[in-house]
PDB file of C-alpha atoms in Angstrom:
ATOM      1  CA  MET Z 946     108.824 183.045 -91.792  1.00 87.00           C
ATOM      2  CA  LYS Z 947     105.341 182.090 -93.209  1.00 96.00           C
ATOM      3  CA  PRO Z 948     104.548 181.589 -96.538  1.00 98.00           C
ATOM      4  CA  VAL Z 949     103.340 184.620 -98.677  1.00 98.00           C
ATOM      5  CA  LEU Z 950     100.659 183.811-101.573  1.00 98.00           C
ATOM      6  CA  TYR Z 951     100.878 186.487-104.632  1.00 98.00           C
ATOM      7  CA  ALA Z 952      97.458 186.297-105.764  1.00 98.00           C
ATOM      8  CA  HIS Z 953      94.024 188.017-106.637  1.00 98.00           C
ATOM      9  CA  PRO Z 954      90.966 187.007-105.012  1.00 98.00           C
ATOM     10  CA  PHE Z 955      88.735 186.974-107.972  1.00 98.00           C
ATOM     11  CA  SER Z 956      91.092 184.749-109.689  1.00 98.00           C
ATOM     12  CA  SER Z 957      89.887 181.064-109.711  1.00 98.00           C
ATOM     13  CA  TYR Z 958      92.629 179.627-109.845  1.00 98.00           C
ATOM     14  CA  CYS Z 959      93.663 181.878-106.743  1.00 98.00           C
ATOM     15  CA  GLN Z 960      90.350 181.198-105.094  1.00 99.00           C
ATOM     16  CA  LYS Z 961      91.631 177.446-105.759  1.00 99.00           C
ATOM     17  CA  ALA Z 962      94.493 177.904-103.416  1.00 98.00           C
ATOM     18  CA  LEU Z 963      93.132 180.166-100.852  1.00 99.00           C
ATOM     19  CA  THR Z 964      90.630 177.091-100.302  1.00 98.00           C
ATOM     20  CA  ALA Z 965      93.347 175.161 -99.351  1.00 98.00           C
ATOM     21  CA  LEU Z 966      94.658 177.432 -96.507  1.00 98.00           C
ATOM     22  CA  TYR Z 967      91.517 178.372 -95.455  1.00 98.00           C
ATOM     23  CA  GLU Z 968      90.564 174.474 -94.871  1.00 98.00           C
ATOM     24  CA  ASN Z 969      93.649 174.052 -92.923  1.00 98.00           C
ATOM     25  CA  GLY Z 970      93.695 177.249 -90.783  1.00 98.00           C
ATOM     26  CA  THR Z 971      97.299 178.246 -92.351  1.00 98.00           C
ATOM     27  CA  ASP Z 972      99.264 180.792 -91.055  1.00 98.00           C
ATOM     28  CA  PHE Z 973      99.790 182.943 -94.579  1.00 98.00           C
ATOM     29  CA  GLU Z 974     100.785 186.271 -95.720  1.00 98.00           C
ATOM     30  CA  TYR Z 975      98.352 187.981 -98.739  1.00 98.00           C
ATOM     31  CA  ARG Z 976      99.677 190.155-101.164  1.00 98.00           C
ATOM     32  CA  LEU Z 977      97.413 191.378-103.106  1.00 98.00           C
ATOM     33  CA  LEU Z 978      98.377 191.442-107.250  1.00 98.00           C
ATOM     34  CA  ASP Z 979      96.760 194.953-108.114  1.00 96.00           C
ATOM     35  CA  HIS Z 980      97.523 197.776-110.512  1.00 95.00           C
ATOM     36  CA  ALA Z 981      97.447 200.018-108.059  1.00 95.00           C
ATOM     37  CA  ASP Z 982     100.590 198.467-106.549  1.00 97.00           C
ATOM     38  CA  PRO Z 983     103.192 198.009-108.873  1.00 97.00           C
ATOM     39  CA  GLU Z 984     106.024 197.340-106.485  1.00 98.00           C
ATOM     40  CA  THR Z 985     103.967 194.397-105.354  1.00 98.00           C
ATOM     41  CA  LEU Z 986     103.093 193.549-108.960  1.00 98.00           C
ATOM     42  CA  ALA Z 987     107.338 193.890-109.863  1.00 98.00           C
ATOM     43  CA  ASP Z 988     107.956 191.590-107.351  1.00 98.00           C
ATOM     44  CA  PHE Z 989     105.717 189.097-109.030  1.00 98.00           C
ATOM     45  CA  GLU Z 990     106.733 189.554-111.988  1.00 98.00           C
ATOM     46  CA  ALA Z 991     110.454 188.732-111.377  1.00 98.00           C
ATOM     47  CA  ARG Z 992     110.125 185.535-109.577  1.00 98.00           C
ATOM     48  CA  TRP Z 993     107.504 184.472-112.496  1.00 98.00           C
ATOM     49  CA  PRO Z 994     107.910 185.976-115.455  1.00 98.00           C
ATOM     50  CA  ILE Z 995     104.943 183.594-117.100  1.00 98.00           C
ATOM     51  CA  LYS Z 996     102.757 186.183-114.931  1.00 97.00           C
ATOM     52  CA  ARG Z 997     100.543 183.169-113.898  1.00 97.00           C
ATOM     53  CA  PHE Z 998      98.858 183.132-110.171  1.00 98.00           C
ATOM     54  CA  PRO Z 999      99.262 182.495-107.648  1.00 98.00           C
ATOM     55  CA  ILE Z1000     102.086 182.113-106.432  1.00 98.00           C
ATOM     56  CA  LEU Z1001     103.886 180.856-103.035  1.00 98.00           C
ATOM     57  CA  VAL Z1002     107.244 182.575-101.703  1.00 98.00           C
ATOM     58  CA  ASP Z1003     108.618 180.000 -98.863  1.00 98.00           C
ATOM     59  CA  GLY Z1004     112.042 181.610 -98.110  1.00 97.00           C
ATOM     60  CA  ASP Z1005     114.032 181.006-101.436  1.00 96.00           C
ATOM     61  CA  SER Z1006     111.776 178.482-102.762  1.00 97.00           C
ATOM     62  CA  THR Z1007     108.958 180.169-105.147  1.00 98.00           C
ATOM     63  CA  ILE Z1008     105.888 177.786-105.497  1.00 98.00           C
ATOM     64  CA  VAL Z1009     104.138 178.080-109.322  1.00 98.00           C
ATOM     65  CA  GLU Z1010     100.631 176.324-110.389  1.00 98.00           C
ATOM     66  CA  ALA Z1011      97.872 176.053-107.779  1.00 98.00           C
ATOM     67  CA  SER Z1012      97.581 172.545-107.709  1.00 98.00           C
ATOM     68  CA  ILE Z1013     101.595 172.291-106.737  1.00 98.00           C
ATOM     69  CA  VAL Z1014     100.970 174.945-104.192  1.00 98.00           C
ATOM     70  CA  ILE Z1015      98.385 173.089-102.697  1.00 98.00           C
ATOM     71  CA  GLU Z1016     100.740 170.126-102.508  1.00 98.00           C
ATOM     72  CA  TYR Z1017     103.387 172.403-101.493  1.00 98.00           C
ATOM     73  CA  LEU Z1018     101.545 173.292 -98.327  1.00 98.00           C
ATOM     74  CA  GLY Z1019     100.353 169.553 -97.699  1.00 98.00           C
ATOM     75  CA  LEU Z1020     104.112 168.504 -97.010  1.00 98.00           C
ATOM     76  CA  HIS Z1021     105.570 171.373 -95.486  1.00 98.00           C
ATOM     77  CA  TYR Z1022     102.358 173.128 -93.598  1.00 98.00           C
ATOM     78  CA  PRO Z1023     100.251 170.516 -92.814  1.00 97.00           C
ATOM     79  CA  GLY Z1024      96.964 170.396 -90.623  1.00 97.00           C
ATOM     80  CA  PRO Z1025      93.996 169.517 -89.839  1.00 97.00           C
ATOM     81  CA  VAL Z1026      92.902 168.462 -93.438  1.00 98.00           C
ATOM     82  CA  LYS Z1027      94.712 166.110 -95.440  1.00 97.00           C
ATOM     83  CA  LEU Z1028      93.849 167.680 -99.369  1.00 98.00           C
ATOM     84  CA  ILE Z1029      96.092 164.850-100.738  1.00 98.00           C
ATOM     85  CA  PRO Z1030      95.525 161.158 -99.570  1.00 97.00           C
ATOM     86  CA  ASP Z1031      98.788 159.457 -97.674  1.00 97.00           C
ATOM     87  CA  ASP Z1032      97.522 155.539 -99.583  1.00 98.00           C
ATOM     88  CA  PRO Z1033      98.903 156.133-103.102  1.00 98.00           C
ATOM     89  CA  ALA Z1034      95.933 154.697-105.361  1.00 98.00           C
ATOM     90  CA  ALA Z1035      93.358 156.748-103.458  1.00 98.00           C
ATOM     91  CA  ALA Z1036      95.835 159.971-104.028  1.00 98.00           C
ATOM     92  CA  LEU Z1037      96.341 159.160-107.866  1.00 98.00           C
ATOM     93  CA  GLN Z1038      92.143 159.948-107.950  1.00 98.00           C
ATOM     94  CA  VAL Z1039      92.457 162.596-106.584  1.00 98.00           C
ATOM     95  CA  ARG Z1040      95.080 164.287-108.809  1.00 98.00           C
ATOM     96  CA  MET Z1041      92.781 162.851-111.795  1.00 98.00           C
ATOM     97  CA  LEU Z1042      89.914 164.404-110.963  1.00 98.00           C
ATOM     98  CA  ASP Z1043      91.616 167.329-109.950  1.00 98.00           C
ATOM     99  CA  ARG Z1044      93.321 167.574-113.636  1.00 98.00           C
ATOM    100  CA  PHE Z1045      89.504 167.161-115.063  1.00 98.00           C
ATOM    101  CA  PHE Z1046      88.178 170.288-113.398  1.00 99.00           C
ATOM    102  CA  ASP Z1047      91.510 172.277-114.548  1.00 98.00           C
ATOM    103  CA  ASN Z1048      91.849 170.723-118.156  1.00 98.00           C
ATOM    104  CA  TYR Z1049      87.906 170.669-118.818  1.00 98.00           C
ATOM    105  CA  ILE Z1050      86.026 172.760-116.627  1.00 99.00           C
ATOM    106  CA  SER Z1051      88.116 175.221-116.270  1.00 98.00           C
ATOM    107  CA  THR Z1052      90.211 175.800-119.814  1.00 98.00           C
ATOM    108  CA  PRO Z1053      87.072 176.179-121.922  1.00 98.00           C
ATOM    109  CA  GLN Z1054      85.500 178.404-119.425  1.00 98.00           C
ATOM    110  CA  GLN Z1055      88.170 180.758-119.511  1.00 98.00           C
ATOM    111  CA  LYS Z1056      88.311 180.523-123.053  1.00 98.00           C
ATOM    112  CA  ILE Z1057      85.204 181.351-123.294  1.00 98.00           C
ATOM    113  CA  VAL Z1058      85.953 184.168-120.964  1.00 98.00           C
ATOM    114  CA  PHE Z1059      89.603 185.334-122.778  1.00 97.00           C
ATOM    115  CA  ASN Z1060      87.220 185.567-125.818  1.00 98.00           C
ATOM    116  CA  ALA Z1061      85.041 188.406-124.402  1.00 97.00           C
ATOM    117  CA  ILE Z1062      87.501 190.576-123.306  1.00 96.00           C
ATOM    118  CA  ARG Z1063      89.099 191.126-127.044  1.00 95.00           C
ATOM    119  CA  SER Z1064      88.510 192.955-129.444  1.00 95.00           C
ATOM    120  CA  GLU Z1065      85.564 192.142-132.023  1.00 93.00           C
ATOM    121  CA  ALA Z1066      87.946 191.455-135.064  1.00 96.00           C
ATOM    122  CA  ASP Z1067      89.922 188.927-132.444  1.00 96.00           C
ATOM    123  CA  ARG Z1068      87.154 187.104-131.662  1.00 96.00           C
ATOM    124  CA  ASP Z1069      87.133 183.184-132.368  1.00 97.00           C
ATOM    125  CA  PRO Z1070      83.459 181.548-132.382  1.00 96.00           C
ATOM    126  CA  TYR Z1071      84.619 178.587-133.485  1.00 98.00           C
ATOM    127  CA  GLY Z1072      86.487 178.441-130.331  1.00 98.00           C
ATOM    128  CA  VAL Z1073      84.211 179.500-128.318  1.00 98.00           C
ATOM    129  CA  ASN Z1074      81.384 176.653-129.626  1.00 98.00           C
ATOM    130  CA  ASP Z1075      83.841 174.326-129.093  1.00 98.00           C
ATOM    131  CA  ALA Z1076      84.739 175.232-125.517  1.00 98.00           C
ATOM    132  CA  ARG Z1077      81.018 175.335-124.935  1.00 98.00           C
ATOM    133  CA  GLN Z1078      80.890 171.757-126.087  1.00 98.00           C
ATOM    134  CA  MET Z1079      83.099 170.195-124.335  1.00 98.00           C
ATOM    135  CA  LEU Z1080      81.666 172.119-120.995  1.00 99.00           C
ATOM    136  CA  GLU Z1081      78.588 170.268-122.053  1.00 98.00           C
ATOM    137  CA  ARG Z1082      80.541 166.890-122.045  1.00 98.00           C
ATOM    138  CA  ALA Z1083      82.536 167.655-118.305  1.00 99.00           C
ATOM    139  CA  TYR Z1084      79.407 168.291-116.915  1.00 99.00           C
ATOM    140  CA  ALA Z1085      77.590 165.331-118.359  1.00 98.00           C
ATOM    141  CA  TRP Z1086      80.828 163.077-117.438  1.00 98.00           C
ATOM    142  CA  LEU Z1087      80.847 164.879-114.022  1.00 99.00           C
ATOM    143  CA  ASP Z1088      76.800 164.610-113.030  1.00 99.00           C
ATOM    144  CA  ARG Z1089      77.124 160.372-113.789  1.00 98.00           C
ATOM    145  CA  HIS Z1090      80.586 160.893-111.549  1.00 98.00           C
ATOM    146  CA  MET Z1091      79.247 162.397-108.998  1.00 98.00           C
ATOM    147  CA  ASP Z1092      76.062 160.205-108.319  1.00 98.00           C
ATOM    148  CA  GLY Z1093      76.103 158.842-104.868  1.00 98.00           C
ATOM    149  CA  LYS Z1094      79.268 161.062-103.997  1.00 98.00           C
ATOM    150  CA  GLU Z1095      79.707 163.949-101.716  1.00 98.00           C
ATOM    151  CA  TRP Z1096      83.393 164.859-102.519  1.00 98.00           C
ATOM    152  CA  ALA Z1097      84.419 165.043-105.503  1.00 98.00           C
ATOM    153  CA  THR Z1098      86.532 161.524-105.140  1.00 98.00           C
ATOM    154  CA  GLY Z1099      83.843 160.351-102.152  1.00 97.00           C
ATOM    155  CA  ASP Z1100      83.793 161.262 -98.066  1.00 97.00           C
ATOM    156  CA  ALA Z1101      86.540 163.452 -97.937  1.00 98.00           C
ATOM    157  CA  PHE Z1102      87.525 166.745 -99.043  1.00 98.00           C
ATOM    158  CA  THR Z1103      90.199 167.067-101.436  1.00 98.00           C
ATOM    159  CA  LEU Z1104      92.819 169.030-103.524  1.00 98.00           C
ATOM    160  CA  ALA Z1105      90.258 168.460-106.456  1.00 98.00           C
ATOM    161  CA  ASP Z1106      87.311 169.997-104.397  1.00 99.00           C
ATOM    162  CA  CYS Z1107      89.428 173.192-103.613  1.00 98.00           C
ATOM    163  CA  GLY Z1108      89.637 173.505-107.845  1.00 98.00           C
ATOM    164  CA  ALA Z1109      86.014 172.212-108.275  1.00 99.00           C
ATOM    165  CA  GLY Z1110      84.206 174.900-106.224  1.00 98.00           C
ATOM    166  CA  PRO Z1111      85.352 177.890-108.161  1.00 98.00           C
ATOM    167  CA  PHE Z1112      85.773 176.186-111.570  1.00 99.00           C
ATOM    168  CA  LEU Z1113      82.200 175.025-111.655  1.00 98.00           C
ATOM    169  CA  PHE Z1114      81.546 178.622-109.818  1.00 98.00           C
ATOM    170  CA  TYR Z1115      82.330 180.554-112.776  1.00 98.00           C
ATOM    171  CA  ALA Z1116      81.985 178.026-115.463  1.00 98.00           C
ATOM    172  CA  ASP Z1117      78.010 177.656-114.631  1.00 98.00           C
ATOM    173  CA  TRP Z1118      78.069 181.684-114.562  1.00 98.00           C
ATOM    174  CA  THR Z1119      79.749 181.200-118.388  1.00 98.00           C
ATOM    175  CA  HIS Z1120      77.487 178.552-119.824  1.00 98.00           C
ATOM    176  CA  ALA Z1121      75.047 177.361-117.344  1.00 98.00           C
ATOM    177  CA  ILE Z1122      74.805 173.951-116.103  1.00 98.00           C
ATOM    178  CA  ASP Z1123      71.751 172.441-117.605  1.00 98.00           C
ATOM    179  CA  PRO Z1124      69.143 171.898-114.853  1.00 98.00           C
ATOM    180  CA  ALA Z1125      69.083 168.689-115.626  1.00 98.00           C
ATOM    181  CA  PHE Z1126      72.487 167.718-114.539  1.00 98.00           C
ATOM    182  CA  GLY Z1127      71.294 167.495-110.447  1.00 98.00           C
ATOM    183  CA  ASN Z1128      74.491 165.913-109.004  1.00 98.00           C
ATOM    184  CA  VAL Z1129      76.435 168.397-110.238  1.00 99.00           C
ATOM    185  CA  HIS Z1130      74.079 171.302-109.171  1.00 98.00           C
ATOM    186  CA  ALA Z1131      74.243 169.971-105.789  1.00 98.00           C
ATOM    187  CA  TYR Z1132      78.025 169.207-105.128  1.00 99.00           C
ATOM    188  CA  ARG Z1133      78.477 172.919-106.405  1.00 99.00           C
ATOM    189  CA  LYS Z1134      75.653 173.897-103.595  1.00 98.00           C
ATOM    190  CA  ARG Z1135      77.607 172.037-101.197  1.00 98.00           C
ATOM    191  CA  LEU Z1136      81.466 173.392-102.620  1.00 98.00           C
ATOM    192  CA  LEU Z1137      79.735 177.081-101.984  1.00 98.00           C
ATOM    193  CA  ALA Z1138      79.070 176.432 -98.302  1.00 98.00           C
ATOM    194  CA  ARG Z1139      81.613 174.794 -97.521  1.00 98.00           C
ATOM    195  CA  PRO Z1140      83.397 177.415 -95.429  1.00 98.00           C
ATOM    196  CA  SER Z1141      86.877 178.155 -96.582  1.00 98.00           C
ATOM    197  CA  PHE Z1142      85.322 178.192-100.268  1.00 98.00           C
ATOM    198  CA  ALA Z1143      82.541 180.470 -99.093  1.00 98.00           C
ATOM    199  CA  ARG Z1144      85.114 182.524 -97.639  1.00 98.00           C
ATOM    200  CA  ALA Z1145      87.047 182.951-101.005  1.00 98.00           C
ATOM    201  CA  VAL Z1146      84.097 183.650-102.620  1.00 98.00           C
ATOM    202  CA  ASP Z1147      83.008 186.414-100.378  1.00 98.00           C
ATOM    203  CA  GLU Z1148      86.512 188.097-100.954  1.00 98.00           C
ATOM    204  CA  GLY Z1149      85.958 188.187-104.992  1.00 98.00           C
ATOM    205  CA  ARG Z1150      82.410 190.558-104.442  1.00 98.00           C
ATOM    206  CA  PRO Z1151      83.959 193.081-104.369  1.00 97.00           C
ATOM    207  CA  PHE Z1152      84.905 192.771-108.140  1.00 98.00           C
ATOM    208  CA  ARG Z1153      82.119 191.171-109.863  1.00 98.00           C
ATOM    209  CA  LYS Z1154      81.549 194.226-112.384  1.00 96.00           C
ATOM    210  CA  PHE Z1155      84.455 193.457-113.753  1.00 96.00           C
ATOM    211  CA  PHE Z1156      83.412 190.010-114.937  1.00 98.00           C
ATOM    212  CA  PRO Z1157      82.925 190.219-119.130  1.00 96.00           C
ATOM    213  CA  LEU Z1158      80.046 188.547-119.795  1.00 97.00           C
ATOM    214  CA  GLY Z1159      78.132 190.606-116.602  1.00 97.00           C
ATOM    215  CA  ALA Z1160      78.030 188.344-113.216  1.00 97.00           C
ATOM    216  CA  PRO Z1161      74.608 187.214-112.531  1.00 96.00           C
ATOM    217  CA  ASP Z1162      73.268 188.205-109.229  1.00 94.00           C
ATOM    218  CA  ARG Z1163      72.771 185.328-107.746  1.00 95.00           C
ATOM    219  CA  ASP Z1164      75.704 183.285-105.885  1.00 96.00           C
TER     220      ASP Z1164
END
């Protein structure tokens, strides 16, 4: 049996897992999470009551969290692209950058988006301002970090880049990356040109009208 991914194509964390699957040409079943399919939604919620996606189901195992899904795939469904290096020190660098993109790009970006979909009375301008400041600091750090690098940890495409793709993609829509951060813009452009991530982006195009802040007419 092949693994089953429960996901939605417009979700950044789902795109992270999909990029890894596409990068290695892994055979899997895609179960779209959509309100038009309550049976699949109920199955998903029964497997993971926290209701955060994606999840991967492989036989009797349910694997949650996109980073762990990618690590699981590397262990059980390895392909030509090793997204976690064998060398422990190199693997630690990859995991550190993966945490950076999750915590300091995606988390503040989503805070701004979730604020936008709340009723006006429940909005948190202080929290949004804090999130925007975090993104500015993260962009500045990343611009220095990416100097002379092709991918997040050097020459090889890894787990960290699987997350960087969708997180920088939506972050620039949410809080524009300053043109002064040329290394970040160049890195984002390389990610969008990577066939595995480009495929994930294309699959999400039909849903752009639902982006709460208004999707820009680019990318």
